Amino acid sequence: MMLYTGWKLSREAKEARLRSAIQLQDNEQEFMSMNVFKSKRDLPAWVNFPDVEKVEWLNKVLQQVWPFVGQYLEKLLVETIAPSIRGSSAHLQTLNFTKVDFGDKAMKVVGIKAHTENDRGQVLLDLYISYVGNVEINVEVKRYFCKAGVKGIQLHGMMRVILEPLIGDVPIVGAVTMFFIKRPKLDINWTGMTNLLDIPGLNVMSDSMIMDAIASFLVLPNRLTVPLVPDLHVAQLRSPLPRGVVRIHLLEASDLAAKDNYIKGVIAGMSDPYAILRVGPQTFTSHHVDNTLCPKWGEMYEVIVHEVPGQELEIEVYDKDTDQDDFLGRAKLDLGIVKKSIMVDEWFTLKDAPSGRVHLRLEWLSLLPSTERLEQVLQRNESVVVSSKTTDPPSAAILAVYLDKAEALPMKKGNKDPSPMVQLSVQDITRESRTCYTTINPEWEDAFTFFIQDPRKQDIDIQVKDVDRVQSLGSLSIPLSRLLSSPSLSLDQWFQLDKSGPASRIYINAVLRVLWLDEESIPETVSSDLASDPSKQLPQHSNPDPSFATEGLLRIHLVKGQNLVPKDNLMGGMVKGKSDPYAVINIGGGTFTSEVIKGNLNPTWNELYEVVLTKLPGQELQLELFDKDMDMKDDFMGRLKISLKDIISSQYTDQWYTLNDVKSGEVHLVLEWVPTVSEPGPLDPVLQLQSLQSYANKAVPSSALLFVHLEGAHSLPLKKSGKEPKAGAELVLGGTTYRTKVCDRSTSPQWDEAFYFLIRDPREEMLIVKLSSGWDEAIGSLVVSIRELLSKPELVLDQWLNLDGASPQSQILLRAQLKILDSKMVDLIDVGALPCTASSGGPGNGQVKLSVSYGSKEKRLTITVHACRGLLSSSKDAVDSYVSLMLLPDKSKATKKKTSIKKRNQNPEYNEKFEYELSVEEAKLKRLSVSVKNSSASFRSRDLIGQVEIELAQVDLVSGVTEW
């Protein structure tokens, strides 16, 4: 028997090798392409680039800890921020947070990049953040009967995280510093904002001003630093020395659009242009020039640059008007280009405008820790000519002051502890520290930066005052010439305070750096490619093949089988047995294999498959059934074929199909050729349908198709070696990844390739496009939020898009077209005839989300009713629903509780909390009855929409649970 078995296995292996060799010889190309496709399909969901990686594990951790993050933030708001707000203004003394709920949607990290080219004493990470939170915060100011709040926050952007210093002891990292290099996209859904802005002291603000203030707080130079070990110089971590300074010469503009038209636009006029320049929160506004399309400004500005590459110069040009200023265009430049080139003197084409260019000269000033070139810098600055509108001459140095702490400050009148703050002044610029309340030994740990025109003649004046800014607690004046004679141009020491107590002193670290323009290192041709405007010769829109986005989706629901032939016979076939059936479905080059159902001639699979197909003549869906055997070839149990043309013509079929080539057997299939629409209207009912269905193979029906045509790119940066890149693009959405071909060496590659993606929820998913040279050297990346397509005409985005991490002119031409799957199964919801529902035992009338927990200290059972979804209505109108709770078996009124009524909403949100006072032993003997009812039901119809009972003995009440 052993010899026979060994011979059989060897024989089967030889036959398999022989078949493979014959197949390879007959069609080598097809064989190779099939294996390449298979190898690509077997790659992980995220194929790592050398620069950006996906971190799904981190998102799982964030989702797990998010409730505890919410608890911390709630405590922070109520116990720290609220008292601070009440103390900031007499008008806000009655402010109180009445509700704080940070929801269950955690922040997501869609990508992470680790920088290895920087200081080895630090770890530098870039986190691409996406947060769409169902936050709900309500605030009340009782004095003015004002109620306002926030219901939903969106935050998208790249956050830089720095782990430094690295130390040789646990926890290895001394501190964590976080900030946004660029202003993130922030969208807050305010409620009652107009009421809040009516309060005295706030009525000078607008919601846009509040949004700007919040966003700018997150951006450099503001940093959030969390020390992990004691005795760190936190101020120096929060405000390290800048990377350099960029001197911006705003020279002129030309060919601007005319906005001041006459006789309703019949006669073209001129404009009164001015420019706004931004680098992070540093903003400058030029003077406006009257009645011209070619203004000459001749102004100069200086900006501190903290992070390169990353920080950008943004220029926006406007036409000055008496009411609302008209937009004339914008341009961007990565300041890393200026650092590399030392000087950039170019015309930049304005984007989002029919015409217009702006002329800039940008100079990179490095920071020198010595005075060797100070005289040369001062002489050079005297020759710089600037407009009379710009009063500040060029700076020769920058001064960084780290304000650490003070000791033994004098007491206030009445022998009370002061609340010290510090005012630091250089010439006519004054900065203020934060306030340390009721102490004579304050620790500020603040940092400040000043531009210095001539360090030989200027001083820094330091005034320590009480919080009222009236009573002086001491003063100090330090001539900057003292730093010029100090090692490394810095002073790091205690200073005795004047006009203060006998032992009063202050600890300051002052650092001076000379600003040097290294003209000798400027290339002969300075960024000449920046002057060109390739978009003038390039097409404005993509040109995909006419067949682009014509594919459709076939949805295959393998429900069950019946009367299948038995294959596992006993006693040589004398006794008929069972079978272990599974199905193999082939269509359009794709294959789907179901689970094996053990020992069953009437199996229930309940599996869903989706395939995107092009309408080609002659296509067929082929289904074959097999009996799974462990020791020999699987037995054939029948087949059937269905023409794709018939499926498309009927659009939706739900029927039994007889198996061919066998004595008996039928298969129940639900087949739908899902029509698509180019408008977002059907999305909500489609998502409702999605929530009501559940399949054994865990498949989630798609709600949309995304078609992407990647045409080409232009102005890509050169490789580190100076050669042109061999550019390839990788497109990633969810667990699906595609790669384009790799083009020959060029800074303007052309791909002309099309791809498609199945979309579960377009409101939450993102398309990531990453370019690299030969898959081993990153070029740049692009993130497209699918949510943005929902607001586009016909759900189409077709334009040139800027690449992050590349040169400022680098762009990619992309067409992204979304099509909503308008399933006919939506019509089956109201009649309760869905082939498969998410409810395990009910009729699929919807779901309710509850939190159940027990507080041991309070001895209270707490039930929180969060929301319902997919509620079914017996009429055409949406339901007016509420949720009723009852503890069984006792049906007394004391245990009956109900939520408020939510009008005309099939997906209502309640977020209401109910409490029952009873012991944990009593709670475990109860059943929680939850009923969702329709308050607008007539006497002829039932008011009950759905009901569920929860055995509290089966719930971990101490830890708590939140579930649908």
Short mmCIF file of N, CA, C and O in Angstrom, two decimals, residues 244-281:
data_model
loop_
_atom_site.label_atom_id
_atom_site.label_comp_id
_atom_site.label_asym_id
_atom_site.label_seq_id
_atom_site.Cartn_x
_atom_site.Cartn_y
_atom_site.Cartn_z
N GLY A 244 17.22 78.54 8.51
CA GLY A 244 17.75 79.67 7.77
C GLY A 244 16.69 80.75 7.64
O GLY A 244 15.62 80.68 8.23
N VAL A 245 17.01 81.77 6.87
CA VAL A 245 16.11 82.89 6.61
C VAL A 245 16.03 83.09 5.10
O VAL A 245 17.05 82.99 4.40
N VAL A 246 14.82 83.33 4.60
CA VAL A 246 14.64 83.65 3.18
C VAL A 246 14.26 85.12 3.06
O VAL A 246 13.31 85.58 3.71
N ARG A 247 15.02 85.84 2.25
CA ARG A 247 14.72 87.24 1.96
C ARG A 247 13.93 87.27 0.64
O ARG A 247 14.41 86.80 -0.39
N ILE A 248 12.73 87.81 0.70
CA ILE A 248 11.81 87.80 -0.44
C ILE A 248 11.74 89.20 -1.02
O ILE A 248 11.39 90.15 -0.32
N HIS A 249 12.07 89.32 -2.28
CA HIS A 249 11.92 90.59 -3.00
C HIS A 249 10.71 90.45 -3.93
O HIS A 249 10.76 89.73 -4.93
N LEU A 250 9.62 91.09 -3.57
CA LEU A 250 8.42 91.14 -4.41
C LEU A 250 8.62 92.29 -5.39
O LEU A 250 8.46 93.46 -5.02
N LEU A 251 8.98 91.97 -6.62
CA LEU A 251 9.40 93.01 -7.56
C LEU A 251 8.23 93.57 -8.35
O LEU A 251 7.94 94.77 -8.30
N GLU A 252 7.52 92.72 -9.10
CA GLU A 252 6.49 93.23 -10.01
C GLU A 252 5.59 92.09 -10.46
O GLU A 252 5.81 90.93 -10.12
N ALA A 253 4.58 92.44 -11.25
CA ALA A 253 3.69 91.46 -11.88
C ALA A 253 3.35 91.96 -13.26
O ALA A 253 3.54 93.15 -13.59
N SER A 254 2.86 91.06 -14.11
CA SER A 254 2.49 91.45 -15.47
C SER A 254 1.30 90.63 -15.94
O SER A 254 1.05 89.52 -15.44
N ASP A 255 0.58 91.21 -16.90
CA ASP A 255 -0.52 90.52 -17.58
C ASP A 255 -1.58 90.01 -16.59
O ASP A 255 -2.12 88.92 -16.76
N LEU A 256 -1.86 90.80 -15.56
CA LEU A 256 -2.89 90.39 -14.62
C LEU A 256 -4.28 90.55 -15.24
O LEU A 256 -4.46 91.30 -16.19
N ALA A 257 -5.24 89.83 -14.68
CA ALA A 257 -6.61 89.92 -15.19
C ALA A 257 -7.23 91.26 -14.79
O ALA A 257 -6.96 91.80 -13.71
N ALA A 258 -8.04 91.81 -15.70
CA ALA A 258 -8.73 93.08 -15.42
C ALA A 258 -10.04 92.78 -14.70
O ALA A 258 -10.88 92.03 -15.20
N LYS A 259 -10.22 93.37 -13.54
CA LYS A 259 -11.42 93.14 -12.74
C LYS A 259 -12.33 94.36 -12.66
O LYS A 259 -13.53 94.22 -12.41
N ASP A 260 -11.76 95.54 -12.85
CA ASP A 260 -12.57 96.77 -12.75
C ASP A 260 -13.16 97.10 -14.11
O ASP A 260 -12.72 98.01 -14.81
N ASN A 261 -14.17 96.32 -14.53
CA ASN A 261 -14.80 96.53 -15.83
C ASN A 261 -15.92 97.56 -15.73
O ASN A 261 -16.42 97.86 -14.64
N TYR A 262 -16.32 98.07 -16.91
CA TYR A 262 -17.34 99.12 -16.95
C TYR A 262 -18.49 98.69 -17.86
O TYR A 262 -18.32 97.87 -18.76
N ILE A 263 -19.64 99.30 -17.65
CA ILE A 263 -20.87 99.04 -18.42
C ILE A 263 -21.12 97.53 -18.45
O ILE A 263 -21.23 96.90 -19.51
N LYS A 264 -21.11 96.93 -17.22
CA LYS A 264 -21.40 95.50 -17.04
C LYS A 264 -20.47 94.61 -17.86
O LYS A 264 -20.87 93.61 -18.42
N GLY A 265 -19.19 95.02 -17.94
CA GLY A 265 -18.20 94.19 -18.60
C GLY A 265 -18.00 94.45 -20.06
O GLY A 265 -17.14 93.83 -20.70
N VAL A 266 -18.78 95.36 -20.65
CA VAL A 266 -18.62 95.64 -22.08
C VAL A 266 -17.26 96.29 -22.35
O VAL A 266 -16.58 96.00 -23.33
N ILE A 267 -16.86 97.19 -21.45
CA ILE A 267 -15.57 97.86 -21.59
C ILE A 267 -14.65 97.32 -20.51
O ILE A 267 -14.94 97.41 -19.32
N ALA A 268 -13.50 96.74 -20.96
CA ALA A 268 -12.53 96.19 -20.02
C ALA A 268 -11.76 97.32 -19.36
O ALA A 268 -11.35 98.28 -20.02
N GLY A 269 -11.57 97.20 -18.07
CA GLY A 269 -10.85 98.23 -17.36
C GLY A 269 -9.51 97.72 -16.86
O GLY A 269 -8.81 96.98 -17.55
N MET A 270 -9.14 98.11 -15.67
CA MET A 270 -7.87 97.73 -15.08
C MET A 270 -8.13 97.02 -13.75
O MET A 270 -9.24 96.60 -13.45
N SER A 271 -7.08 96.92 -12.93
CA SER A 271 -7.18 96.39 -11.57
C SER A 271 -6.32 97.25 -10.67
O SER A 271 -5.47 98.03 -11.14
N ASP A 272 -6.53 97.10 -9.38
CA ASP A 272 -5.71 97.79 -8.36
C ASP A 272 -5.03 96.69 -7.54
O ASP A 272 -5.43 96.38 -6.42
N PRO A 273 -3.98 96.07 -8.09
CA PRO A 273 -3.46 94.83 -7.50
C PRO A 273 -2.58 95.05 -6.27
O PRO A 273 -1.86 96.04 -6.14
N TYR A 274 -2.68 94.08 -5.37
CA TYR A 274 -1.76 93.95 -4.24
C TYR A 274 -1.54 92.46 -4.01
O TYR A 274 -2.28 91.60 -4.51
N ALA A 275 -0.49 92.14 -3.25
CA ALA A 275 -0.11 90.74 -3.04
C ALA A 275 -0.08 90.42 -1.55
O ALA A 275 0.27 91.27 -0.73
N ILE A 276 -0.46 89.17 -1.24
CA ILE A 276 -0.34 88.62 0.12
C ILE A 276 0.63 87.45 0.05
O ILE A 276 0.47 86.55 -0.77
N LEU A 277 1.67 87.48 0.89
CA LEU A 277 2.68 86.42 0.92
C LEU A 277 2.61 85.73 2.28
O LEU A 277 2.55 86.39 3.32
N ARG A 278 2.66 84.39 2.26
CA ARG A 278 2.58 83.62 3.49
C ARG A 278 3.65 82.54 3.52
O ARG A 278 3.90 81.87 2.52
N VAL A 279 4.27 82.40 4.68
CA VAL A 279 5.10 81.24 4.99
C VAL A 279 4.64 80.76 6.37
O VAL A 279 4.98 81.38 7.38
N GLY A 280 3.83 79.72 6.39
CA GLY A 280 3.23 79.31 7.66
C GLY A 280 2.34 80.43 8.18
O GLY A 280 1.55 81.03 7.45
N PRO A 281 2.48 80.81 9.46
CA PRO A 281 1.67 81.90 9.99
C PRO A 281 2.25 83.28 9.72
O PRO A 281 1.64 84.29 10.07
#
